[in-house]
XYZ file of C-alpha atoms in Angstrom:
563
model
C -54.787 -45.176 -26.149
C -57.451 -44.404 -28.816
C -58.327 -41.761 -27.532
C -54.872 -40.204 -28.196
C -55.315 -41.659 -32.139
C -58.126 -40.124 -32.748
C -56.766 -37.062 -31.483
C -53.377 -37.540 -33.806
C -55.710 -38.072 -36.800
C -57.614 -34.989 -36.159
C -54.104 -33.043 -36.573
C -52.891 -31.788 -39.666
C -49.887 -32.771 -41.166
C -47.837 -29.313 -40.143
C -49.848 -29.808 -36.446
C -48.041 -33.443 -36.475
C -44.713 -32.048 -37.588
C -44.420 -28.948 -34.802
C -45.271 -31.347 -32.194
C -42.259 -33.601 -33.389
C -40.051 -30.613 -33.510
C -41.008 -29.556 -30.255
C -40.893 -33.244 -28.785
C -37.132 -33.706 -30.858
C -36.078 -29.402 -29.333
C -37.065 -30.524 -25.721
C -35.295 -33.938 -25.661
C -32.221 -31.793 -27.122
C -32.089 -28.823 -23.877
C -32.752 -31.761 -21.447
C -29.463 -33.440 -23.160
C -27.852 -29.820 -23.355
C -29.114 -29.138 -19.755
C -28.198 -32.962 -18.664
C -24.441 -32.467 -20.210
C -23.620 -29.194 -18.948
C -25.064 -29.995 -15.449
C -21.792 -32.566 -16.143
C -19.560 -30.639 -17.723
C -19.975 -28.575 -14.410
C -19.623 -30.509 -11.606
C -15.556 -30.690 -13.022
C -12.755 -29.383 -11.041
C -8.912 -28.307 -11.693
C -7.051 -31.398 -10.198
C -3.523 -30.490 -11.269
C -2.885 -26.792 -12.813
C 0.055 -25.801 -15.186
C 1.666 -29.305 -15.746
C 4.311 -29.816 -18.569
C 3.795 -31.570 -21.221
C 4.896 -34.620 -19.813
C 3.584 -34.507 -16.555
C -0.020 -34.158 -18.028
C 0.788 -37.210 -20.207
C 1.108 -39.403 -17.605
C -1.526 -38.407 -15.118
C -3.946 -38.411 -18.176
C -2.836 -42.079 -18.795
C -2.917 -43.040 -14.975
C -5.997 -41.592 -14.942
C -6.906 -43.706 -18.102
C -5.800 -47.010 -16.294
C -7.746 -46.456 -13.287
C -11.463 -45.249 -15.235
C -11.644 -41.896 -13.957
C -13.442 -39.721 -16.399
C -11.033 -36.310 -16.769
C -11.130 -32.850 -19.414
C -7.929 -31.101 -20.926
C -7.845 -27.278 -20.554
C -5.193 -24.529 -21.272
C -3.972 -26.575 -23.613
C -3.273 -29.350 -22.698
C -1.653 -28.128 -18.656
C -5.343 -28.409 -16.994
C -6.572 -31.301 -15.361
C -9.927 -31.618 -14.778
C -11.583 -34.333 -13.045
C -15.394 -35.125 -10.955
C -15.213 -32.712 -7.311
C -16.126 -35.686 -5.974
C -13.386 -37.683 -7.261
C -10.596 -34.748 -6.787
C -9.126 -35.852 -3.625
C -9.362 -40.109 -4.302
C -7.411 -39.398 -7.580
C -5.057 -36.992 -6.540
C -4.330 -39.613 -3.179
C -3.389 -42.684 -6.272
C -1.496 -40.298 -8.430
C 0.864 -38.563 -5.236
C 1.395 -42.272 -4.301
C 2.796 -43.323 -8.207
C 4.969 -40.099 -8.175
C 2.642 -38.166 -10.164
C 3.272 -35.764 -10.959
C 7.210 -35.999 -11.396
C 7.554 -31.690 -12.222
C 8.853 -32.264 -15.533
C 12.291 -34.390 -15.133
C 12.287 -38.173 -13.161
C 13.897 -38.028 -9.997
C 15.866 -40.414 -8.133
C 13.103 -42.478 -8.789
C 14.382 -43.466 -11.926
C 16.465 -46.139 -9.509
C 13.678 -47.501 -7.957
C 13.597 -51.156 -10.916
C 16.792 -52.603 -11.420
C 18.660 -52.355 -14.688
C 21.082 -56.167 -15.278
C 22.956 -55.226 -18.459
C 23.037 -51.918 -18.080
C 26.425 -49.764 -18.913
C 28.332 -47.362 -17.068
C 28.033 -44.716 -19.202
C 24.987 -45.598 -18.906
C 24.088 -45.447 -15.009
C 26.423 -42.005 -14.941
C 23.783 -40.650 -17.205
C 20.988 -41.977 -15.191
C 22.578 -40.698 -12.258
C 22.680 -37.126 -13.563
C 19.233 -37.067 -14.859
C 18.114 -37.801 -11.301
C 20.303 -34.836 -9.910
C 18.294 -32.562 -11.922
C 15.141 -34.022 -11.424
C 15.954 -33.771 -7.605
C 16.828 -29.939 -8.274
C 14.754 -28.960 -9.954
C 12.262 -30.001 -7.633
C 14.040 -28.060 -4.572
C 14.203 -24.714 -6.807
C 10.204 -24.914 -7.696
C 9.547 -24.969 -3.600
C 10.560 -21.707 -4.073
C 7.235 -19.244 -3.360
C 8.304 -17.280 -6.044
C 9.352 -20.155 -8.656
C 6.591 -21.422 -11.340
C 9.338 -23.506 -13.403
C 12.477 -24.505 -13.397
C 15.468 -26.405 -15.125
C 18.546 -27.846 -14.460
C 21.658 -28.903 -16.546
C 24.621 -30.024 -14.767
C 28.152 -30.591 -16.890
C 30.145 -33.074 -14.571
C 33.812 -32.406 -13.893
C 36.178 -33.933 -15.931
C 39.524 -36.087 -14.321
C 42.312 -36.430 -15.957
C 46.340 -36.879 -15.176
C 47.206 -34.093 -17.128
C 46.011 -30.776 -14.583
C 45.726 -28.820 -18.175
C 43.427 -31.734 -19.517
C 41.218 -30.761 -16.271
C 37.855 -29.515 -16.732
C 36.064 -28.111 -13.365
C 32.139 -28.709 -12.810
C 29.582 -26.359 -13.958
C 25.718 -26.114 -13.887
C 23.062 -23.452 -15.611
C 19.339 -23.460 -13.887
C 16.726 -21.397 -15.637
C 13.812 -20.536 -13.473
C 9.854 -19.188 -14.836
C 8.498 -16.730 -12.276
C 5.040 -16.360 -11.286
C 3.660 -13.641 -12.199
C 4.520 -10.242 -10.928
C 7.480 -12.172 -8.075
C 10.987 -11.644 -8.631
C 14.053 -13.104 -7.075
C 15.865 -10.852 -4.430
C 19.571 -11.404 -5.244
C 19.546 -13.378 -1.839
C 17.123 -15.620 -3.558
C 19.665 -16.082 -6.607
C 23.000 -16.454 -4.282
C 20.222 -19.168 -2.295
C 20.101 -21.324 -5.485
C 23.922 -20.800 -6.306
C 25.133 -22.369 -3.248
C 22.055 -25.142 -3.599
C 22.869 -26.463 -6.978
C 26.665 -26.292 -5.755
C 25.728 -28.463 -2.056
C 24.459 -31.116 -4.303
C 26.704 -31.381 -6.956
C 30.824 -32.797 -6.399
C 33.763 -30.186 -7.161
C 31.122 -27.525 -7.736
C 31.371 -23.842 -6.752
C 28.314 -21.136 -6.422
C 30.402 -18.887 -9.098
C 30.260 -21.124 -11.631
C 26.342 -21.468 -11.439
C 24.802 -19.485 -14.305
C 21.111 -18.136 -12.908
C 18.916 -16.583 -15.737
C 15.287 -16.288 -16.324
C 12.693 -17.656 -18.996
C 13.321 -13.879 -21.155
C 17.186 -14.261 -21.192
C 17.728 -12.186 -18.483
C 20.793 -13.094 -16.588
C 20.165 -13.120 -12.857
C 23.626 -13.499 -11.430
C 27.426 -13.228 -12.603
C 30.101 -16.561 -12.625
C 32.636 -16.576 -11.781
C 35.201 -18.478 -13.838
C 38.941 -19.665 -11.719
C 40.941 -17.684 -13.686
C 38.622 -14.771 -13.322
C 37.637 -14.436 -9.842
C 35.743 -11.453 -9.840
C 33.957 -12.156 -13.085
C 35.541 -8.905 -14.950
C 34.833 -6.153 -12.892
C 34.405 -5.669 -9.341
C 31.401 -7.879 -7.743
C 27.974 -6.166 -7.514
C 28.693 -6.867 -3.482
C 31.978 -5.503 -3.116
C 30.597 -2.533 -4.859
C 27.280 -1.520 -2.422
C 30.011 -3.071 0.578
C 31.431 0.072 -0.383
C 28.376 2.391 -1.423
C 27.159 1.170 1.934
C 29.944 2.415 3.819
C 29.358 5.855 2.154
C 25.943 6.094 2.657
C 27.034 5.589 6.518
C 29.492 8.354 6.707
C 26.714 10.742 5.156
C 24.216 9.617 7.411
C 26.417 10.903 10.458
C 27.950 13.682 9.155
C 24.199 14.940 8.619
C 22.730 13.984 11.851
C 25.696 16.349 12.832
C 25.904 19.764 10.998
C 21.894 19.597 10.501
C 21.422 20.885 14.436
C 24.096 23.792 13.537
C 23.117 25.200 10.347
C 19.861 23.938 8.886
C 18.600 21.232 6.380
C 19.646 23.266 3.726
C 22.698 25.154 4.903
C 25.175 22.765 4.381
C 26.280 20.161 1.580
C 28.380 17.734 1.850
C 29.871 14.199 -0.223
C 32.411 11.089 1.056
C 33.796 8.908 -1.013
C 35.583 5.645 -0.094
C 38.688 3.748 -1.589
C 38.706 -0.087 -0.165
C 41.036 -2.620 -0.833
C 39.103 -5.772 -1.292
C 42.349 -7.778 -2.195
C 42.492 -10.252 0.506
C 45.161 -13.401 1.284
C 46.745 -14.911 3.965
C 50.886 -13.362 4.991
C 52.995 -15.034 7.398
C 55.954 -14.189 8.908
C 59.422 -16.134 10.975
C 61.542 -14.054 13.248
C 64.636 -15.942 14.617
C 66.380 -14.656 17.584
C 69.769 -15.409 17.883
C 70.444 -14.114 22.004
C 67.690 -16.396 23.017
C 69.117 -20.654 22.064
C 67.714 -23.443 23.740
C 68.453 -26.924 23.565
C 65.727 -29.188 21.083
C 67.255 -32.354 21.729
C 70.002 -34.364 23.269
C 71.993 -38.102 23.167
C 73.892 -39.815 24.568
C 75.297 -43.289 25.149
C 77.882 -44.857 26.061
C 78.531 -49.289 25.969
C 81.342 -51.167 29.263
C 81.550 -54.464 28.890
C 84.310 -57.527 27.977
C 84.581 -60.710 26.022
C 87.172 -63.369 25.999
C 89.341 -63.665 23.632
C 90.198 -66.190 20.576
C 92.355 -69.497 22.417
C 93.356 -73.371 22.163
C 94.565 -75.394 18.672
C 93.064 -74.414 15.944
C 91.991 -77.227 13.994
C 89.062 -79.815 14.301
C 89.850 -81.450 17.306
C 89.178 -77.048 19.018
C 85.396 -77.895 17.366
C 84.013 -81.159 18.290
C 81.518 -81.793 20.878
C 83.569 -82.743 23.553
C 87.057 -81.076 23.018
C 90.179 -81.506 24.536
C 91.032 -80.002 27.587
C 93.223 -76.666 26.824
C 93.888 -73.796 29.185
C 92.077 -71.046 30.253
C 92.701 -67.363 28.302
C 92.158 -63.970 30.157
C 89.262 -61.857 29.260
C 89.836 -58.260 27.732
C 87.513 -55.297 28.850
C 86.075 -52.564 26.385
C 84.066 -49.128 27.344
C 82.593 -46.829 24.316
C 81.044 -43.630 25.323
C 78.258 -41.073 22.936
C 76.457 -37.776 23.546
C 74.953 -35.295 20.936
C 73.196 -31.468 22.064
C 71.560 -29.919 19.761
C 70.653 -26.388 19.989
C 68.424 -23.758 17.911
C 68.210 -20.429 18.301
C 64.021 -18.878 20.011
C 61.814 -18.130 16.799
C 58.983 -16.275 16.205
C 56.198 -16.963 13.368
C 52.907 -14.996 12.649
C 50.515 -15.540 10.476
C 48.206 -12.887 9.633
C 45.286 -13.122 7.435
C 44.051 -9.607 4.543
C 40.393 -9.361 5.646
C 38.201 -7.978 2.496
C 37.126 -4.036 1.696
C 39.393 -2.692 4.763
C 39.907 1.589 3.798
C 42.036 2.527 2.311
C 41.417 6.204 1.824
C 38.747 8.160 2.865
C 37.958 11.899 1.166
C 35.205 13.997 2.613
C 34.123 17.378 1.103
C 31.238 19.250 2.762
C 30.393 23.097 1.257
C 28.797 25.746 3.883
C 26.406 28.061 2.915
C 26.575 31.878 2.819
C 24.727 33.768 5.825
C 22.023 35.566 3.829
C 20.620 39.145 6.653
C 18.423 42.289 5.326
C 19.324 45.633 6.582
C 16.824 49.241 6.373
C 13.121 47.833 6.194
C 10.052 48.218 3.336
C 11.346 49.062 -0.400
C 14.612 50.572 1.258
C 15.831 46.826 2.360
C 18.892 45.421 0.951
C 20.395 41.677 0.897
C 23.966 41.568 2.830
C 25.309 37.994 2.137
C 27.854 37.389 5.216
C 30.620 34.321 4.608
C 30.696 31.649 8.175
C 33.469 33.095 10.339
C 36.626 30.646 10.445
C 36.297 29.759 14.003
C 32.774 28.959 12.910
C 34.297 26.476 9.446
C 37.039 25.380 11.917
C 34.247 23.776 14.688
C 32.249 22.228 11.289
C 35.436 21.029 10.765
C 36.210 18.848 13.951
C 32.938 18.044 13.911
C 33.242 16.717 10.979
C 36.770 14.956 11.034
C 35.227 12.956 14.935
C 32.303 12.021 12.881
C 33.444 10.173 10.831
C 36.430 8.560 12.427
C 39.747 10.978 10.193
C 42.747 9.039 9.604
C 45.437 11.180 8.088
C 47.912 8.984 8.371
C 46.064 6.691 6.030
C 45.873 9.247 3.554
C 42.167 11.326 4.677
C 41.403 14.361 3.165
C 38.289 16.924 4.890
C 37.833 19.929 2.879
C 35.811 22.574 4.177
C 34.629 25.603 1.719
C 32.135 28.300 2.443
C 30.109 29.198 -1.338
C 27.130 30.970 -1.288
C 24.556 28.633 -2.570
C 22.470 30.221 -6.486
C 19.813 28.272 -5.636
C 19.140 30.609 -1.671
C 15.637 29.649 0.179
C 12.692 31.231 -0.097
C 13.382 32.535 3.642
C 16.369 33.793 2.597
C 15.043 35.697 -0.535
C 12.331 38.193 1.446
C 13.170 40.891 3.380
C 12.499 41.082 7.074
C 8.245 42.999 7.647
C 8.801 46.670 8.535
C 7.199 46.613 12.263
C 7.206 43.690 14.528
C 3.528 42.652 14.566
C 1.594 43.581 17.887
C 1.861 41.539 20.793
C -1.361 39.660 21.163
C -2.620 39.492 17.788
C -1.700 39.226 13.924
C -0.428 42.946 12.133
C -2.494 45.112 10.969
C -3.042 46.008 6.884
C -1.078 49.349 6.409
C -3.470 50.714 4.337
C -5.781 50.958 7.328
C -6.005 55.419 8.754
C -3.599 55.520 11.498
C -7.218 56.476 13.626
C -8.554 52.701 12.917
C -5.281 50.995 13.537
C -6.229 49.662 16.900
C -7.982 46.124 17.411
C -9.517 48.364 20.559
C -11.718 50.229 17.244
C -12.131 47.755 15.289
C -14.074 45.803 18.217
C -16.014 48.552 18.612
C -16.733 49.832 14.431
C -17.466 45.836 14.553
C -20.285 45.734 17.192
C -22.201 48.889 16.327
C -21.911 47.411 12.196
C -23.575 44.599 13.580
C -25.982 45.798 15.262
C -27.065 48.592 12.537
C -27.770 45.758 10.159
C -29.324 43.594 12.600
C -31.687 46.311 13.098
C -32.379 47.685 9.753
C -32.639 43.680 8.594
C -36.307 43.583 11.548
C -37.820 47.071 10.504
C -37.251 45.435 6.513
C -39.447 42.162 8.189
C -42.265 44.022 10.620
C -42.871 46.678 7.314
C -43.185 43.965 4.821
C -45.434 42.561 7.178
C -47.675 45.164 7.992
C -48.064 45.810 4.427
C -49.237 42.647 3.070
C -51.616 42.952 6.683
C -52.745 45.675 5.950
C -53.798 44.490 2.099
C -55.376 41.424 3.419
C -57.676 43.510 5.725
C -59.090 46.174 2.790
C -59.704 42.860 0.681
C -61.879 41.656 3.615
C -63.977 44.583 3.906
C -64.655 45.038 1.133
C -68.515 44.260 -0.226
C -69.110 41.077 -1.809
C -71.099 41.392 -5.501
C -74.532 39.448 -5.067
C -75.181 40.638 -1.343
C -79.393 39.502 -1.270
C -80.621 39.924 2.442
C -79.423 40.980 5.580
C -79.206 37.393 7.679
C -75.551 37.028 4.855
C -74.664 40.427 5.937
C -74.743 39.490 9.438
C -72.874 36.571 8.940
C -70.310 38.161 7.330
C -70.005 41.089 9.545
C -70.185 38.326 12.359
C -66.709 36.703 10.518
C -64.793 39.728 9.501
C -65.411 40.590 13.420
C -63.647 37.179 14.181
C -61.133 37.331 12.164
C -59.972 41.180 12.599
C -59.964 40.337 16.003
C -57.766 37.392 15.684
C -55.551 39.122 13.227
C -55.274 42.141 15.573
C -53.745 39.507 18.568
C -51.158 38.463 16.221
C -50.525 42.071 14.974
C -50.360 43.185 18.566
C -47.677 40.471 19.168
C -45.790 40.397 16.855
C -45.342 44.435 17.551
C -44.428 43.033 21.014
C -41.927 40.473 20.230
C -40.201 43.225 17.713
C -39.730 45.633 20.127
C -38.688 43.605 22.777
C -36.285 41.876 20.535
C -35.229 45.448 19.298
C -35.222 47.326 22.110
C -36.057 50.580 20.217
C -39.299 53.018 20.515
C -42.564 51.993 19.121
C -43.128 53.276 16.044
C -45.941 56.163 15.530
C -48.796 54.925 13.879
C -51.492 55.905 11.785
C -55.206 56.475 12.133
C -56.038 53.492 10.037
C -54.483 51.186 11.866
C -56.106 52.808 15.103
C -59.057 52.442 13.589
C -58.681 48.597 13.073
C -58.060 48.079 16.664
C -60.908 49.700 17.994
C -63.511 48.269 15.665
C -61.813 45.001 17.289
C -61.528 45.606 20.075
C -65.822 46.389 20.057
C -66.506 43.488 17.665
C -65.080 41.582 21.349
C -67.067 42.946 23.220
C -70.784 43.436 21.145
C -70.220 40.992 17.931
C -74.439 41.826 17.795
C -74.159 45.344 17.267
C -71.384 46.161 15.441
C -73.002 42.861 12.284
C -76.059 45.454 13.139
C -74.154 48.350 12.040
C -72.424 46.731 9.275
C -75.217 45.238 7.984
C -77.033 49.579 8.638
C -74.271 50.177 6.606
C -74.820 47.578 3.363
C -78.716 49.062 3.330
C -77.843 52.857 2.426
C -74.938 51.464 -0.269
C -78.373 49.500 -1.968
């Protein structure tokens, strides 16, 4: 401690300030590093939350004492990575997030004293929330809003109002809803609401594009034919066109004809009832018969009180009266036949088919004198085409179908029709020869022989040029080595030089002989004539091999004489 105080006392004011600043900087860096490490550990709990859902989630986390962070303008909630799973389970147990709208959990708590109107409003709120959750399960939908208008009941028909609904969807980036998906959403909402028809549901996206066309009871088709009906008609026409093309392409080629089909469909639907009575045939439908037979005693005695007492006085008996009644009722009815026919939607009323066949093109003559001739197809061919097309599309003349087959020249003829035929057919076994060759050379055998000879001559010329350059370079090197060196001072150096020279001459002569032999064997040509200097060089090389010392003495003698 004393040493530390002595050390601090020896420091100047500037040094002490520097130490304080360094300590503060280190502490700040450590704090920033720890804070960065702690913030880096936060992971997304939920992303893309609505404002009301984010508020409920944050309130729940605050109650639990879980640290959290907000990003993406409050749409994303971050928590420490170690508590992500725990927080999600806790929020799921609390029914969070609620995807922006509350569902049927609105009725989890009993509300005594609520009016009937408030209960109906809460029911519609819960139903809309549940439908939003169901629509959000689609992979293409990111957000959804559902609004339902309940039906209005009344004893008066004019005051009644059917139920209606609207659905607003926000799609994920790059996603789109197919018409089948939109129709499925309409049926989903209509099935969940009492008295709601799928045609009374409107579906649109956040850009304001209407994804379906709702229909009202007064206008079932929305003011124009339904897109599904138009698609049905186009599909019929495409199928008929495919049949025509598959029938005519093998005969005329893909560019030899043009076809079009128009189908008129009856999109009205209904039911037809028919009842037929046959008066010639009658049957008994009911029979009723009543028959009564019997009698009852006639009134007798003295009228008055004595006759009505419990123990009346005896009176003479009277004879009984009998009666009989018979009734019969039979009903007959004529024979009756009742038919109920349902008219389907989309029946074909009329069909129109048009086929245009191209004219045939041929060439007369050869070369520049060739002439292009256009000929129409024969009547027999057009008749066959007409019968084939009628059978392929199922033409029905009684229904009023129409088929037109005409032959007209096409303006844009194919390129192969605009070029005349070649003047002469190619020779069998190979392609045609160019026209600029003279007549003696217009043969593949002659051209093959000339090409082989030219190749041999070219190889011989290249080999001769290589051999000549090699010999010339060897002569130059030999002349340089045979030249006397400047500053030769003694016979010993001359002898050594002569020995080295002889060895080099012998080696080079051997290499040269080998190269010559290889060149001659490859070309199989006559050996060229050698010069006298070359013969002398060969003899010197052979002499150096036999008697190197003698040759060295001769060279030493030459040098002494020159000096």
